[in-house]
mmCIF file of C-alpha atoms in Angstrom:
data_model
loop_
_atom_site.group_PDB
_atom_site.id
_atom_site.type_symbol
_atom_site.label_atom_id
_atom_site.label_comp_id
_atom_site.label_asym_id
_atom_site.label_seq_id
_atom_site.Cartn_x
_atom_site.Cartn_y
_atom_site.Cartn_z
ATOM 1 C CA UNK K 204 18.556 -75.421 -2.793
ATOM 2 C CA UNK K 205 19.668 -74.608 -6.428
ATOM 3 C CA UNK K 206 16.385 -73.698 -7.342
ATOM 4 C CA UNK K 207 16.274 -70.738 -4.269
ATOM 5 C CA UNK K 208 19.380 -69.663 -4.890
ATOM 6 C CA UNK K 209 18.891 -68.757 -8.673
ATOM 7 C CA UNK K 210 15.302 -67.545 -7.988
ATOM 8 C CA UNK K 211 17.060 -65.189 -4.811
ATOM 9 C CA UNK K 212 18.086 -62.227 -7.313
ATOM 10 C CA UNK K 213 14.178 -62.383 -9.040
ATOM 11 C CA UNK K 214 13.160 -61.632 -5.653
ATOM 12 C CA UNK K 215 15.629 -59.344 -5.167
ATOM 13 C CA UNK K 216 14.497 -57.444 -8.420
ATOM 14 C CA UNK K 217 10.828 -57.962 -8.110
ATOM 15 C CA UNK K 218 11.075 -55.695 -4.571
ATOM 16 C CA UNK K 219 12.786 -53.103 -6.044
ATOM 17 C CA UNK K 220 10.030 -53.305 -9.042
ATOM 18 C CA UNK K 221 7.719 -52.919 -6.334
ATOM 19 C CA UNK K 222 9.061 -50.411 -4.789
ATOM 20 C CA UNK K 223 9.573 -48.217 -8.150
ATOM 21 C CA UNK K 224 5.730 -49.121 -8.582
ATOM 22 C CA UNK K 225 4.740 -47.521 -5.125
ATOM 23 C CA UNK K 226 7.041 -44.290 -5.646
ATOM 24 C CA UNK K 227 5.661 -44.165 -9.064
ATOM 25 C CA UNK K 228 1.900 -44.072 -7.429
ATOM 26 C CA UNK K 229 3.266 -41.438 -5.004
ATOM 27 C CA UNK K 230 4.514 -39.159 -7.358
ATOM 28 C CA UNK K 231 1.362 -39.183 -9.494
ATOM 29 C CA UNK K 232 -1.008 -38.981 -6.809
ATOM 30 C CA UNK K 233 1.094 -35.747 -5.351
ATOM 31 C CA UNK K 234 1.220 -34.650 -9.355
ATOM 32 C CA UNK K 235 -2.922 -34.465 -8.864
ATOM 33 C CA UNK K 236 -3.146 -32.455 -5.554
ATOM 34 C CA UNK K 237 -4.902 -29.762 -6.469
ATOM 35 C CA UNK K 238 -3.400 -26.160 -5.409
ATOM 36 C CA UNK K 239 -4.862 -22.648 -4.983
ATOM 37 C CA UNK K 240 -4.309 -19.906 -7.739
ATOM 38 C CA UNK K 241 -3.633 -16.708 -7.152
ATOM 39 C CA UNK K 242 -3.349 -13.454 -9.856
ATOM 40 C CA UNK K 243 -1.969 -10.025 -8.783
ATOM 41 C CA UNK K 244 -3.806 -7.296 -11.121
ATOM 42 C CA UNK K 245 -3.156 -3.908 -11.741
ATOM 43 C CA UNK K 246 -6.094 -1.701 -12.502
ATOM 44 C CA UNK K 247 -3.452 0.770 -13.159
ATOM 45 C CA UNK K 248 -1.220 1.327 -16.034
ATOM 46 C CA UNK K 249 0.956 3.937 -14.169
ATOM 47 C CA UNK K 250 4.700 3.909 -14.805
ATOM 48 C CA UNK K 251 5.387 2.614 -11.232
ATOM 49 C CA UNK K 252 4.043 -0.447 -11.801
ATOM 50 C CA UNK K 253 6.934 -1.260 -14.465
ATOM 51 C CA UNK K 254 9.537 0.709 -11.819
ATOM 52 C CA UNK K 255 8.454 -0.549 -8.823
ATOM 53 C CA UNK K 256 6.205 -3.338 -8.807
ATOM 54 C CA UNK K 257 7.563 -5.362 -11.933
ATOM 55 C CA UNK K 258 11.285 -6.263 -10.368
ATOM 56 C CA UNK K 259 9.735 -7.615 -7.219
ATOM 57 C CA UNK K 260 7.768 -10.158 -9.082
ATOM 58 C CA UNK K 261 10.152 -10.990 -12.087
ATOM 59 C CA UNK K 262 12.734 -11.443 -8.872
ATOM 60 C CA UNK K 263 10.269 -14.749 -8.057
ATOM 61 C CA UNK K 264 10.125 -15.432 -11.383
ATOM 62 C CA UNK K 265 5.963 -14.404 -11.098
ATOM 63 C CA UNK K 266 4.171 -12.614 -13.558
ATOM 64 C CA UNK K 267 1.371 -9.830 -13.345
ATOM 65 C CA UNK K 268 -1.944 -8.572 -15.258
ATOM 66 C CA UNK K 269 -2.142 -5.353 -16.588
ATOM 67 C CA UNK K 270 -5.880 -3.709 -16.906
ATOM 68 C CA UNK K 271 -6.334 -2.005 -20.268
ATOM 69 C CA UNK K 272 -8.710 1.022 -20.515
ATOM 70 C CA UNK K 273 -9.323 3.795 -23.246
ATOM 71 C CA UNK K 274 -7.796 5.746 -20.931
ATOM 72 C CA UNK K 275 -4.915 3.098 -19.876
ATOM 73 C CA UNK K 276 -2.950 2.173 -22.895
ATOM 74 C CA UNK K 277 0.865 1.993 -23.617
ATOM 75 C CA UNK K 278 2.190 5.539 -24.636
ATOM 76 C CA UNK K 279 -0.594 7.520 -23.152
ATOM 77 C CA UNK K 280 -0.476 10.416 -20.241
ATOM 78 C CA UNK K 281 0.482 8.928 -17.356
ATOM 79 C CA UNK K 282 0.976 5.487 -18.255
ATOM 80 C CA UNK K 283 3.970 2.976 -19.123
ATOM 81 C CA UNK K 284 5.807 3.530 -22.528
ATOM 82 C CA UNK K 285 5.521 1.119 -25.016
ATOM 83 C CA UNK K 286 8.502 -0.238 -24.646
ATOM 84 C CA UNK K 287 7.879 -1.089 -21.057
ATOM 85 C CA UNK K 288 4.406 -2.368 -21.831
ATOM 86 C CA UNK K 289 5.685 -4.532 -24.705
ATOM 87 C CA UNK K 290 8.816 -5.673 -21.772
ATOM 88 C CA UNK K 291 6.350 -7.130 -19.822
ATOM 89 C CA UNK K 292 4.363 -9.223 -22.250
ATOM 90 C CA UNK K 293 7.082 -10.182 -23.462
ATOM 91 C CA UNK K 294 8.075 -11.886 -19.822
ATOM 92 C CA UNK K 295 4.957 -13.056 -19.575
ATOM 93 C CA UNK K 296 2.349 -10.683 -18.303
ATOM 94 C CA UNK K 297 -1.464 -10.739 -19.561
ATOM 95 C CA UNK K 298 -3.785 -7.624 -20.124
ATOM 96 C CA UNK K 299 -7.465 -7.750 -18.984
ATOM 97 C CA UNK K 300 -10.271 -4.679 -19.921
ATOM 98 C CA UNK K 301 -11.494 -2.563 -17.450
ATOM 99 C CA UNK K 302 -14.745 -1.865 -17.135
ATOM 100 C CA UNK K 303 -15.626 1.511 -18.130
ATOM 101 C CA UNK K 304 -19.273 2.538 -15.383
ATOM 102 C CA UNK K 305 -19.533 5.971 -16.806
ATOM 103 C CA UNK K 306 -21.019 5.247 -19.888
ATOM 104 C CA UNK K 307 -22.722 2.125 -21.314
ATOM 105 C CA UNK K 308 -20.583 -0.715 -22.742
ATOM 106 C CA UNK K 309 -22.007 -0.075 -26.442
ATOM 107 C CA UNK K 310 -20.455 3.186 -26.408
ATOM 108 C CA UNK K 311 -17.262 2.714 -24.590
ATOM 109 C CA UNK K 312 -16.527 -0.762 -26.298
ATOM 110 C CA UNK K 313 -16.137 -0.308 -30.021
ATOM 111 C CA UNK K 314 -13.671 3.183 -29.226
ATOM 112 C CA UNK K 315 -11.400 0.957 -27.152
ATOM 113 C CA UNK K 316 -11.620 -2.169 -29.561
ATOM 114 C CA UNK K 317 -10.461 0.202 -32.453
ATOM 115 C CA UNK K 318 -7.459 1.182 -30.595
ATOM 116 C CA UNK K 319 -6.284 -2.240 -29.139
ATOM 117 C CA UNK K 320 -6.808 -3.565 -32.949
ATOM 118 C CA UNK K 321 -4.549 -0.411 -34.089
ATOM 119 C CA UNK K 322 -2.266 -1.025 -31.099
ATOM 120 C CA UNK K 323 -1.993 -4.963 -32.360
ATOM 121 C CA UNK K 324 -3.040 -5.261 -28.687
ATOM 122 C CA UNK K 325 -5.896 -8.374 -27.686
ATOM 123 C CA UNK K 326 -8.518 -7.620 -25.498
ATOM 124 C CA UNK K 327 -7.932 -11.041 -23.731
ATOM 125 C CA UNK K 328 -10.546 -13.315 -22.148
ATOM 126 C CA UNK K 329 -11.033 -11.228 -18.225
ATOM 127 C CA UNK K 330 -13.043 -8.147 -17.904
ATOM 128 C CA UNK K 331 -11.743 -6.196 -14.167
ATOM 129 C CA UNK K 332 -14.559 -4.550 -12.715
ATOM 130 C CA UNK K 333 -14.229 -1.724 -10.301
ATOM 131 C CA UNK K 334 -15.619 -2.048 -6.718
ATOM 132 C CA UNK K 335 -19.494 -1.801 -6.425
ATOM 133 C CA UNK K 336 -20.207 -1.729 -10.794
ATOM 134 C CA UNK K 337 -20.646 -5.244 -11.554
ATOM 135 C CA UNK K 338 -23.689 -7.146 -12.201
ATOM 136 C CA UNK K 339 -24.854 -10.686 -12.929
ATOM 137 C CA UNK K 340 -26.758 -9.084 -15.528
ATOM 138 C CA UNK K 341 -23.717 -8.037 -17.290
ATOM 139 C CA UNK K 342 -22.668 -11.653 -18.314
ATOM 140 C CA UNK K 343 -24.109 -12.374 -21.398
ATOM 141 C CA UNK K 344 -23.216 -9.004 -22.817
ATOM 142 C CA UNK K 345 -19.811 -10.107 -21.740
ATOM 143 C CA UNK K 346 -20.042 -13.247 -23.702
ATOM 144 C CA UNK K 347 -21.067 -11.864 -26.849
ATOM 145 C CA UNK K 348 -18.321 -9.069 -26.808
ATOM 146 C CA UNK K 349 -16.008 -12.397 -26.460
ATOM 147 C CA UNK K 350 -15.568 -12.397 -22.855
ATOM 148 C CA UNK K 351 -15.095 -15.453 -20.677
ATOM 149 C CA UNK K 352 -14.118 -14.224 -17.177
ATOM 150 C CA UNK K 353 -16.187 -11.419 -14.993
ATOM 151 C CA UNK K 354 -13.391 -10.119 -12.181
ATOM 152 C CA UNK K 355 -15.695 -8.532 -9.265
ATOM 153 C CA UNK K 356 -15.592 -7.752 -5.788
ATOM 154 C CA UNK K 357 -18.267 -10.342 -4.248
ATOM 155 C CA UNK K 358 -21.205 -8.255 -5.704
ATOM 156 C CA UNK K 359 -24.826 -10.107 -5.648
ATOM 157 C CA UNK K 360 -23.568 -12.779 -3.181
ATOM 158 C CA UNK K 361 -21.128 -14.477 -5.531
ATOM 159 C CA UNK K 362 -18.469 -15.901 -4.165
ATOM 160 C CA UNK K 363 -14.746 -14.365 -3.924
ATOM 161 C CA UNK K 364 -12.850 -17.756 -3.916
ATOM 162 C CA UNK K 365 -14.447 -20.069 -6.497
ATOM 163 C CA UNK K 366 -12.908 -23.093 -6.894
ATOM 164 C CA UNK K 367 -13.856 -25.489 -9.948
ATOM 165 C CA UNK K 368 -14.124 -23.344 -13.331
ATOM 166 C CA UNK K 369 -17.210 -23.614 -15.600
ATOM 167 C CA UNK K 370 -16.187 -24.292 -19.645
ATOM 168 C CA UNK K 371 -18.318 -21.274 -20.950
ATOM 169 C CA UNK K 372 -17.872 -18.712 -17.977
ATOM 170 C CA UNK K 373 -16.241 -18.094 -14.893
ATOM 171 C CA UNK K 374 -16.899 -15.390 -11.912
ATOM 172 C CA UNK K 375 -13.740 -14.956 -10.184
ATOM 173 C CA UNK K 376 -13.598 -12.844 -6.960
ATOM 174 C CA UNK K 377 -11.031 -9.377 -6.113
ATOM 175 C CA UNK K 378 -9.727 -8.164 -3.303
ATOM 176 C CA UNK K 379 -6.872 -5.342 -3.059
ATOM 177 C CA UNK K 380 -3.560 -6.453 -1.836
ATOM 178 C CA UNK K 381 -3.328 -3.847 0.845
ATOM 179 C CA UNK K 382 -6.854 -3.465 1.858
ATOM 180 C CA UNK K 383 -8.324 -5.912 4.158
ATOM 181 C CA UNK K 384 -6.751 -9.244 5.826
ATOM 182 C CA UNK K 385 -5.224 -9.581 2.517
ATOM 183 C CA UNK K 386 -2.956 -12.943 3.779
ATOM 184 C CA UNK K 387 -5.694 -14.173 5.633
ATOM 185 C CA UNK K 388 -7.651 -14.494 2.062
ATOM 186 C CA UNK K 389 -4.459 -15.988 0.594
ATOM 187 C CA UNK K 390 -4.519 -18.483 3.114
ATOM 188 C CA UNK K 391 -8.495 -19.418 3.107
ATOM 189 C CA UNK K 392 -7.780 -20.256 -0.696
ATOM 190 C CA UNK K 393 -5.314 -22.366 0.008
ATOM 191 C CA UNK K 394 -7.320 -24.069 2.473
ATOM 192 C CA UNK K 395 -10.125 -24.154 -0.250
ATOM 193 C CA UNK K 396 -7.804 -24.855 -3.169
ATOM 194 C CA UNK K 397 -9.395 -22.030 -4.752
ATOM 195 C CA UNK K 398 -8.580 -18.897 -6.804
ATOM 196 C CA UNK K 399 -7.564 -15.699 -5.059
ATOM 197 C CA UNK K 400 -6.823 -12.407 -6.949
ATOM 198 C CA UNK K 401 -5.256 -9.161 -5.496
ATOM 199 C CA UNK K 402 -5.232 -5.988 -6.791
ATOM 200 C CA UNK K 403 -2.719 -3.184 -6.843
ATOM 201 C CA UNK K 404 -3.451 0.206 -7.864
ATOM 202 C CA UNK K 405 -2.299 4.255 -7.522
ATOM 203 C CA UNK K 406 -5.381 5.432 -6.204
ATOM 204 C CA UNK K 407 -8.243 3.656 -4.787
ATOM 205 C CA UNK K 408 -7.374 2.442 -0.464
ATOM 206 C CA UNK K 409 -8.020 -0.986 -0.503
ATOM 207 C CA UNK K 410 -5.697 -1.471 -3.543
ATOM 208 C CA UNK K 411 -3.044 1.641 -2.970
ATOM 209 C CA UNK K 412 0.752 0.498 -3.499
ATOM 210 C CA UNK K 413 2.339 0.148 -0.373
ATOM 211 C CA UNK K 414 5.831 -0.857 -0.800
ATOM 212 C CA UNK K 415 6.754 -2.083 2.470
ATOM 213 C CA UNK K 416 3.338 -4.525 2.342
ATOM 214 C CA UNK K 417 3.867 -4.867 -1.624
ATOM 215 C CA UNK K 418 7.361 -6.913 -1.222
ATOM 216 C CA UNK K 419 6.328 -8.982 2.281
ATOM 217 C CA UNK K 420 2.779 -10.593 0.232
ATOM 218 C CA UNK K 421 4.797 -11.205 -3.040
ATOM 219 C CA UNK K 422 7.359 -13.240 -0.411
ATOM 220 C CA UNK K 423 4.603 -14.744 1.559
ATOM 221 C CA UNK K 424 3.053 -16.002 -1.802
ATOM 222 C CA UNK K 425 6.343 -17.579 -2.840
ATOM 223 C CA UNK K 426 7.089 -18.913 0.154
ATOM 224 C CA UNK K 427 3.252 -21.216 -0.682
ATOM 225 C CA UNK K 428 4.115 -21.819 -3.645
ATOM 226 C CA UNK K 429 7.904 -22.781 -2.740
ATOM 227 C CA UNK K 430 5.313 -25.317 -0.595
ATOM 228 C CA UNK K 431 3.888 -26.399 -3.735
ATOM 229 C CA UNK K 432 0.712 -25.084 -1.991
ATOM 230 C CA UNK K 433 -0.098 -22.319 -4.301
ATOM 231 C CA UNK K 434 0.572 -21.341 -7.623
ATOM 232 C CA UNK K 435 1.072 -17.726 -8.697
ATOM 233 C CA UNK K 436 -0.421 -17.176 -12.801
ATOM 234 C CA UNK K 437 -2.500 -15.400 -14.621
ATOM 235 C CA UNK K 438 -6.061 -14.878 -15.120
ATOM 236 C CA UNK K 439 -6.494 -17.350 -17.715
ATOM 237 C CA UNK K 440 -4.366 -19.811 -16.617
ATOM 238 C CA UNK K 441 -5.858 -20.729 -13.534
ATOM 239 C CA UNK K 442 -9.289 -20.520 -15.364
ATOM 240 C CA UNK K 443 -7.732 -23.497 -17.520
ATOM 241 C CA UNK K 444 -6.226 -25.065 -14.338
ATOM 242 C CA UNK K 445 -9.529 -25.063 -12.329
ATOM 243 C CA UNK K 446 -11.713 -26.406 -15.377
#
């Protein structure tokens, strides 16, 4: 009887041992879950994207990815100031290149190099491509010009919601935030635990900035990620997260 009585509080601590053993596995396990990425672009530099679209995602504490162009820099015609530009990267935005059709990349490339370099601006890992211009082809081209991430629109059969990352490369499908079904792609990468990015733009339909349809997908992607089902990053960051 003296024996079970002093060995009643061991067995009293061993169960709660246990039990901080079991939520312990519970809390790992739920740490490894894998969730869906999802990037919002904009293949526009227009000053409406710092006006309008920026509060709206720095309200959800989500960031954006600017596409960089020779035509799209900070301070140009009919694009963001510097100081705007410089806000945002500052909060945490990233820049991708756009992909310039009209001319061949050994022409377009070195002009826009020399003016990110005099800008102090990097060209980043992702390179956007417009609907319909991208290529398989253009890959290793990519990857010498010190590109790890092809951004295209499902071209050649490849696959708009990839979701494991390769080391070396990594084709990641677009689709534009107002164009087509654009929550029922949200949710099939969630379902997939895949990577989903949405563009917004000034000019092309599928893409156009909608206000009204803007603010109701930035809220339906917080409310999945207020789920823990989703997580809203950039480019390169889910590239990391999926490898």
């Amino acid at each position: 009887e003296q024996l079970d009585e002093e060995k009643r509080p061991l067995d009293v601590k061993k169960e709660h041992l246990e039990q901080q053993l079991v939520d312990l596995e519970n809390q790992y396990e739920q740490s490894r879950k894998k969730k869906a990425t999802v990037q919002v672009l904009f293949s526009s530099l227009d000053p409406q994207v710092y006006s309008l679209c920026y509060p709206v995602l720095k309200d959800y504490g989500f960031t954006g990815v600017l596409a960089l162009s020779e035509k799209q820099l900070p301070g140009a015609k009919g694009c963001m100031s510097k100081k705007q530009y410089q806000e945002l990267i500052d909060a945490g935005w990233t820049t991708c290149i756009l992909w310039d059709s009209s001319k061949s990349v050994d022409k377009w490339y070195p002009s826009l190099k020399k003016k990110l370099d005099k800008a102090d601006i990097e060209q980043g890992m992702a390179m956007y491509f417009p609907m319909n211009t991208y290529s398989n082809s253009y890959d290793k081209k990519l990857q010498e010009l010190g590109f790890k991430i092809a951004i295209h629109h499902g071209e050649e059969g490849n696959t708009l919601i990839p979701t494991t990352a390769d080391a070396t490369f990594w084709r990641i499908g677009s689709v534009g935030l107002m164009g087509n079904k654009p929550k029922w792609r949200m949710n099939e990468a969630i379902a997939l635990q895949g990577n989903m990015l949405f563009t917004v733009g000034f000019k092309d339909e599928e893409e156009l900035y909608n206000e009204r349809s803007y603010k109701s997908m930035i809220g339906y992607f917080a409310q999945h990620a207020t789920n823990e089902e989703l997580v809203v990053t950039g480019v390169e960051t889910a590239w990391e997260y999926h490898q």
